[in-house]
Amino acid sequence: MSKKNPPEAMPLEEPEWIFPFSQMQVGQSFFIPTLRPAYMLYAIQNGAKREGIGIKVHKTTEDGFLGVRAWRIN
């Protein structure tokens, strides 16, 4: 019996997201499902910083999906 090498892990590709910062009012939020929440937290925070918008972001699970929720705070 010969052992097979395990298949190489496929890189995890995220879809390209367009964040709705300009349409958001203070207090509104959005949820993005992802298997890479740390990466998405970073992407949302950097996008908000470029737009000059205050945002609060948390990793969460909603309806059984891991992701991040972002609230506009100013």
PDB file of C-alpha atoms in Angstrom:
ATOM      1  CA  MET A   1       0.000   0.000   0.000  1.00  0.00           C
ATOM      2  CA  SER A   2       1.423   3.387  -0.913  1.00  0.00           C
ATOM      3  CA  LYS A   3       0.711   6.605   0.911  1.00  0.00           C
ATOM      4  CA  LYS A   4      -0.623   9.519  -1.080  1.00  0.00           C
ATOM      5  CA  ASN A   5       0.620  13.000  -0.412  1.00  0.00           C
ATOM      6  CA  PRO A   6      -2.110  15.299   0.873  1.00  0.00           C
ATOM      7  CA  PRO A   7      -3.393  17.745  -1.748  1.00  0.00           C
ATOM      8  CA  GLU A   8      -1.899  21.206  -1.481  1.00  0.00           C
ATOM      9  CA  ALA A   9      -4.148  23.747   0.147  1.00  0.00           C
ATOM     10  CA  MET A  10      -5.866  25.968  -2.360  1.00  0.00           C
ATOM     11  CA  PRO A  11      -5.372  29.677  -1.712  1.00  0.00           C
ATOM     12  CA  LEU A  12      -8.476  31.213  -0.215  1.00  0.00           C
ATOM     13  CA  GLU A  13      -9.829  33.753  -2.682  1.00  0.00           C
ATOM     14  CA  GLU A  14     -12.067  36.509  -1.338  1.00  0.00           C
ATOM     15  CA  PRO A  15     -14.539  38.165  -3.678  1.00  0.00           C
ATOM     16  CA  GLU A  16     -13.963  41.835  -4.407  1.00  0.00           C
ATOM     17  CA  TRP A  17     -16.144  43.863  -2.055  1.00  0.00           C
ATOM     18  CA  ILE A  18     -17.348  47.430  -2.530  1.00  0.00           C
ATOM     19  CA  PHE A  19     -17.906  48.962   0.887  1.00  0.00           C
ATOM     20  CA  PRO A  20     -20.997  51.221   1.125  1.00  0.00           C
ATOM     21  CA  PHE A  21     -19.375  53.941   3.264  1.00  0.00           C
ATOM     22  CA  SER A  22     -20.690  56.903   1.248  1.00  0.00           C
ATOM     23  CA  GLN A  23     -24.325  55.706   1.455  1.00  0.00           C
ATOM     24  CA  MET A  24     -24.224  54.961   5.186  1.00  0.00           C
ATOM     25  CA  GLN A  25     -25.696  57.155   7.899  1.00  0.00           C
ATOM     26  CA  VAL A  26     -24.190  57.223  11.403  1.00  0.00           C
ATOM     27  CA  GLY A  27     -25.361  54.098  13.249  1.00  0.00           C
ATOM     28  CA  GLN A  28     -25.928  51.977  10.133  1.00  0.00           C
ATOM     29  CA  SER A  29     -23.957  48.769   9.654  1.00  0.00           C
ATOM     30  CA  PHE A  30     -23.190  46.031   7.167  1.00  0.00           C
ATOM     31  CA  PHE A  31     -22.129  42.390   7.489  1.00  0.00           C
ATOM     32  CA  ILE A  32     -19.624  40.609   5.247  1.00  0.00           C
ATOM     33  CA  PRO A  33     -19.271  36.820   5.507  1.00  0.00           C
ATOM     34  CA  THR A  34     -15.657  35.660   5.299  1.00  0.00           C
ATOM     35  CA  LEU A  35     -13.353  32.853   6.334  1.00  0.00           C
ATOM     36  CA  ARG A  36     -10.581  35.428   6.820  1.00  0.00           C
ATOM     37  CA  PRO A  37     -12.028  37.901   9.364  1.00  0.00           C
ATOM     38  CA  ALA A  38      -8.652  39.442  10.295  1.00  0.00           C
ATOM     39  CA  TYR A  39      -7.995  40.311   6.646  1.00  0.00           C
ATOM     40  CA  MET A  40     -11.511  41.756   6.241  1.00  0.00           C
ATOM     41  CA  LEU A  41     -11.189  43.832   9.433  1.00  0.00           C
ATOM     42  CA  TYR A  42      -7.980  45.299   8.016  1.00  0.00           C
ATOM     43  CA  ALA A  43      -9.542  45.968   4.592  1.00  0.00           C
ATOM     44  CA  ILE A  44     -12.628  47.690   6.050  1.00  0.00           C
ATOM     45  CA  GLN A  45     -10.599  49.836   8.451  1.00  0.00           C
ATOM     46  CA  ASN A  46      -8.218  50.944   5.691  1.00  0.00           C
ATOM     47  CA  GLY A  47     -11.092  51.691   3.309  1.00  0.00           C
ATOM     48  CA  ALA A  48     -12.868  53.795   5.925  1.00  0.00           C
ATOM     49  CA  LYS A  49      -9.649  55.645   6.722  1.00  0.00           C
ATOM     50  CA  ARG A  50      -9.179  56.513   3.015  1.00  0.00           C
ATOM     51  CA  GLU A  51     -12.771  57.826   2.914  1.00  0.00           C
ATOM     52  CA  GLY A  52     -12.310  59.793   6.164  1.00  0.00           C
ATOM     53  CA  ILE A  53     -15.156  57.900   7.853  1.00  0.00           C
ATOM     54  CA  GLY A  54     -15.180  56.588  11.417  1.00  0.00           C
ATOM     55  CA  ILE A  55     -16.028  52.907  11.561  1.00  0.00           C
ATOM     56  CA  LYS A  56     -16.212  50.255  14.301  1.00  0.00           C
ATOM     57  CA  VAL A  57     -15.629  46.655  13.145  1.00  0.00           C
ATOM     58  CA  HIS A  58     -16.115  43.356  15.000  1.00  0.00           C
ATOM     59  CA  LYS A  59     -15.709  39.692  14.094  1.00  0.00           C
ATOM     60  CA  THR A  60     -19.024  37.892  14.545  1.00  0.00           C
ATOM     61  CA  THR A  61     -21.134  34.930  13.491  1.00  0.00           C
ATOM     62  CA  GLU A  62     -24.573  35.652  12.026  1.00  0.00           C
ATOM     63  CA  ASP A  63     -27.038  33.021  10.820  1.00  0.00           C
ATOM     64  CA  GLY A  64     -24.240  30.454  11.067  1.00  0.00           C
ATOM     65  CA  PHE A  65     -21.799  32.454   8.908  1.00  0.00           C
ATOM     66  CA  LEU A  66     -18.452  33.716  10.212  1.00  0.00           C
ATOM     67  CA  GLY A  67     -17.799  37.293   9.170  1.00  0.00           C
ATOM     68  CA  VAL A  68     -17.412  40.899  10.244  1.00  0.00           C
ATOM     69  CA  ARG A  69     -19.939  43.618  10.976  1.00  0.00           C
ATOM     70  CA  ALA A  70     -18.989  47.268  10.520  1.00  0.00           C
ATOM     71  CA  TRP A  71     -20.859  50.266  11.983  1.00  0.00           C
ATOM     72  CA  ARG A  72     -20.432  53.863  10.891  1.00  0.00           C
ATOM     73  CA  ILE A  73     -19.709  55.937  14.006  1.00  0.00           C
ATOM     74  CA  ASN A  74     -19.216  59.427  12.497  1.00  0.00           C
TER      75      ASN A  74
END
